[in-house]
GROMACS .gro file of N, CA and C in nm:
model
  174
    1MET      N    1   0.086  -0.117  -0.003
    1MET     CA    2  -0.001   0.005   0.006
    1MET      C    3   0.090   0.123   0.000
    2PRO      N    4   0.060   0.221  -0.084
    2PRO     CA    5   0.141   0.345  -0.094
    2PRO      C    6   0.134   0.421   0.038
    3THR      N    7   0.240   0.495   0.063
    3THR     CA    8   0.242   0.581   0.175
    3THR      C    9   0.183   0.715   0.139
    4ASN      N   10   0.145   0.797   0.237
    4ASN     CA   11   0.104   0.932   0.206
    4ASN      C   12   0.206   1.006   0.117
    5GLN      N   13   0.337   0.991   0.149
    5GLN     CA   14   0.437   1.063   0.073
    5GLN      C   15   0.447   1.019  -0.070
    6GLN      N   16   0.418   0.889  -0.098
    6GLN     CA   17   0.416   0.837  -0.238
    6GLN      C   18   0.303   0.908  -0.308
    7ALA      N   19   0.184   0.917  -0.253
    7ALA     CA   20   0.073   0.983  -0.317
    7ALA      C   21   0.098   1.129  -0.343
    8ILE      N   22   0.169   1.194  -0.244
    8ILE     CA   23   0.203   1.335  -0.258
    8ILE      C   24   0.302   1.349  -0.374
    9ASP      N   25   0.403   1.263  -0.374
    9ASP     CA   26   0.499   1.271  -0.481
    9ASP      C   27   0.437   1.250  -0.615
   10TRP      N   28   0.344   1.156  -0.627
   10TRP     CA   29   0.277   1.137  -0.754
   10TRP      C   30   0.205   1.257  -0.797
   11ALA      N   31   0.122   1.318  -0.703
   11ALA     CA   32   0.049   1.436  -0.733
   11ALA      C   33   0.146   1.555  -0.770
   12GLN      N   34   0.255   1.564  -0.705
   12GLN     CA   35   0.348   1.670  -0.738
   12GLN      C   36   0.399   1.654  -0.875
   13ASP      N   37   0.431   1.530  -0.914
   13ASP     CA   38   0.477   1.500  -1.050
   13ASP      C   39   0.371   1.543  -1.157
   14VAL      N   40   0.248   1.514  -1.126
   14VAL     CA   41   0.142   1.558  -1.221
   14VAL      C   42   0.136   1.699  -1.232
   15ILE      N   43   0.150   1.776  -1.121
   15ILE     CA   44   0.143   1.919  -1.113
   15ILE      C   45   0.268   1.975  -1.195
   16ASP      N   46   0.383   1.916  -1.174
   16ASP     CA   47   0.507   1.957  -1.243
   16ASP      C   48   0.494   1.937  -1.390
   17LYS      N   49   0.434   1.834  -1.435
   17LYS     CA   50   0.419   1.805  -1.578
   17LYS      C   51   0.322   1.894  -1.644
   18ARG      N   52   0.218   1.933  -1.575
   18ARG     CA   53   0.112   2.018  -1.631
   18ARG      C   54   0.158   2.169  -1.633
   19GLY      N   55   0.249   2.205  -1.555
   19GLY     CA   56   0.297   2.342  -1.559
   19GLY      C   57   0.212   2.435  -1.471
   20PRO      N   58   0.200   2.561  -1.511
   20PRO     CA   59   0.134   2.662  -1.432
   20PRO      C   60  -0.011   2.648  -1.431
   21LEU      N   61  -0.078   2.713  -1.337
   21LEU     CA   62  -0.221   2.708  -1.311
   21LEU      C   63  -0.301   2.728  -1.438
   22GLU      N   64  -0.260   2.814  -1.527
   22GLU     CA   65  -0.331   2.836  -1.650
   22GLU      C   66  -0.352   2.709  -1.735
   23SER      N   67  -0.250   2.627  -1.736
   23SER     CA   68  -0.255   2.506  -1.813
   23SER      C   69  -0.349   2.404  -1.748
   24ILE      N   70  -0.351   2.406  -1.617
   24ILE     CA   71  -0.443   2.316  -1.547
   24ILE      C   72  -0.587   2.361  -1.566
   25LYS      N   73  -0.616   2.487  -1.569
   25LYS     CA   74  -0.747   2.536  -1.600
   25LYS      C   75  -0.792   2.497  -1.739
   26ALA      N   76  -0.694   2.487  -1.832
   26ALA     CA   77  -0.730   2.461  -1.969
   26ALA      C   78  -0.763   2.310  -1.982
   27ASP      N   79  -0.708   2.228  -1.886
   27ASP     CA   80  -0.730   2.083  -1.886
   27ASP      C   81  -0.839   2.035  -1.795
   28ILE      N   82  -0.906   2.130  -1.732
   28ILE     CA   83  -1.000   2.093  -1.625
   28ILE      C   84  -1.108   1.999  -1.668
   29ASP      N   85  -1.136   1.997  -1.794
   29ASP     CA   86  -1.241   1.911  -1.844
   29ASP      C   87  -1.185   1.772  -1.883
   30GLU      N   88  -1.055   1.760  -1.882
   30GLU     CA   89  -0.991   1.636  -1.933
   30GLU      C   90  -1.026   1.515  -1.840
   31GLU      N   91  -1.067   1.409  -1.903
   31GLU     CA   92  -1.101   1.298  -1.819
   31GLU      C   93  -0.982   1.220  -1.765
   32VAL      N   94  -0.982   1.182  -1.643
   32VAL     CA   95  -0.878   1.109  -1.586
   32VAL      C   96  -0.904   0.956  -1.621
   33LYS      N   97  -0.813   0.891  -1.682
   33LYS     CA   98  -0.839   0.758  -1.723
   33LYS      C   99  -0.778   0.660  -1.621
   34TYR      N  100  -0.846   0.553  -1.589
   34TYR     CA  101  -0.806   0.461  -1.487
   34TYR      C  102  -0.662   0.414  -1.513
   35GLU      N  103  -0.623   0.394  -1.642
   35GLU     CA  104  -0.500   0.340  -1.674
   35GLU      C  105  -0.389   0.440  -1.655
   36ASP      N  106  -0.422   0.569  -1.636
   36ASP     CA  107  -0.317   0.674  -1.612
   36ASP      C  108  -0.277   0.679  -1.465
   37ILE      N  109  -0.355   0.604  -1.369
   37ILE     CA  110  -0.329   0.610  -1.231
   37ILE      C  111  -0.223   0.501  -1.204
   38PRO      N  112  -0.116   0.535  -1.126
   38PRO     CA  113  -0.014   0.438  -1.091
   38PRO      C  114  -0.072   0.314  -1.025
   39GLU      N  115  -0.018   0.195  -1.053
   39GLU     CA  116  -0.070   0.072  -1.002
   39GLU      C  117  -0.081   0.083  -0.843
   40GLU      N  118   0.017   0.135  -0.775
   40GLU     CA  119   0.016   0.137  -0.630
   40GLU      C  120  -0.092   0.225  -0.572
   41LEU      N  121  -0.151   0.313  -0.652
   41LEU     CA  122  -0.258   0.397  -0.604
   41LEU      C  123  -0.396   0.347  -0.639
   42LYS      N  124  -0.398   0.243  -0.728
   42LYS     CA  125  -0.525   0.178  -0.764
   42LYS      C  126  -0.582   0.098  -0.647
   43ALA      N  127  -0.505   0.066  -0.547
   43ALA     CA  128  -0.554  -0.014  -0.438
   43ALA      C  129  -0.651   0.058  -0.356
   44TYR      N  130  -0.654   0.190  -0.356
   44TYR     CA  131  -0.751   0.271  -0.282
   44TYR      C  132  -0.887   0.259  -0.340
   45GLU      N  133  -0.982   0.227  -0.253
   45GLU     CA  134  -1.119   0.234  -0.300
   45GLU      C  135  -1.195   0.354  -0.238
   46VAL      N  136  -1.281   0.409  -0.323
   46VAL     CA  137  -1.366   0.524  -0.274
   46VAL      C  138  -1.492   0.460  -0.218
   47LYS      N  139  -1.510   0.482  -0.093
   47LYS     CA  140  -1.635   0.421  -0.032
   47LYS      C  141  -1.737   0.533  -0.014
   48ASP      N  142  -1.858   0.500  -0.029
   48ASP     CA  143  -1.974   0.583   0.001
   48ASP      C  144  -1.999   0.579   0.148
   49GLU      N  145  -1.968   0.690   0.220
   49GLU     CA  146  -1.983   0.696   0.375
   49GLU      C  147  -2.127   0.655   0.411
   50GLN      N  148  -2.222   0.701   0.329
   50GLN     CA  149  -2.361   0.673   0.379
   50GLN      C  150  -2.386   0.518   0.374
   51SER      N  151  -2.329   0.447   0.279
   51SER     CA  152  -2.356   0.305   0.271
   51SER      C  153  -2.283   0.237   0.388
   52ASP      N  154  -2.170   0.294   0.434
   52ASP     CA  155  -2.099   0.234   0.545
   52ASP      C  156  -2.189   0.257   0.672
   53GLN      N  157  -2.252   0.363   0.687
   53GLN     CA  158  -2.326   0.396   0.805
   53GLN      C  159  -2.455   0.307   0.813
   54ASP      N  160  -2.510   0.276   0.706
   54ASP     CA  161  -2.637   0.207   0.713
   54ASP      C  162  -2.624   0.050   0.666
   55GLY      N  163  -2.511   0.006   0.684
   55GLY     CA  164  -2.484  -0.142   0.650
   55GLY      C  165  -2.490  -0.178   0.507
   56GLY      N  166  -2.467  -0.073   0.416
   56GLY     CA  167  -2.456  -0.100   0.277
   56GLY      C  168  -2.588  -0.087   0.203
   57LYS      N  169  -2.689  -0.058   0.281
   57LYS     CA  170  -2.833  -0.047   0.215
   57LYS      C  171  -2.848   0.096   0.168
   58LYS      N  172  -2.909   0.113   0.050
   58LYS     CA  173  -2.937   0.241   0.003
   58LYS      C  174  -3.086   0.266  -0.017
   0.00000   0.00000   0.00000
């Protein structure tokens, strides 16, 4: 599992590659593709907090 520092380093690399804020604004609608995410960060799952609280029932 990646450490917080590994995630920060990856995010910093993305920022460094994109350049200044203006270029990020230009790319704001760009879709992030699953295959663009490093393997070690794919282990994280986004959980719906509401479903955790009610036993997974919606």
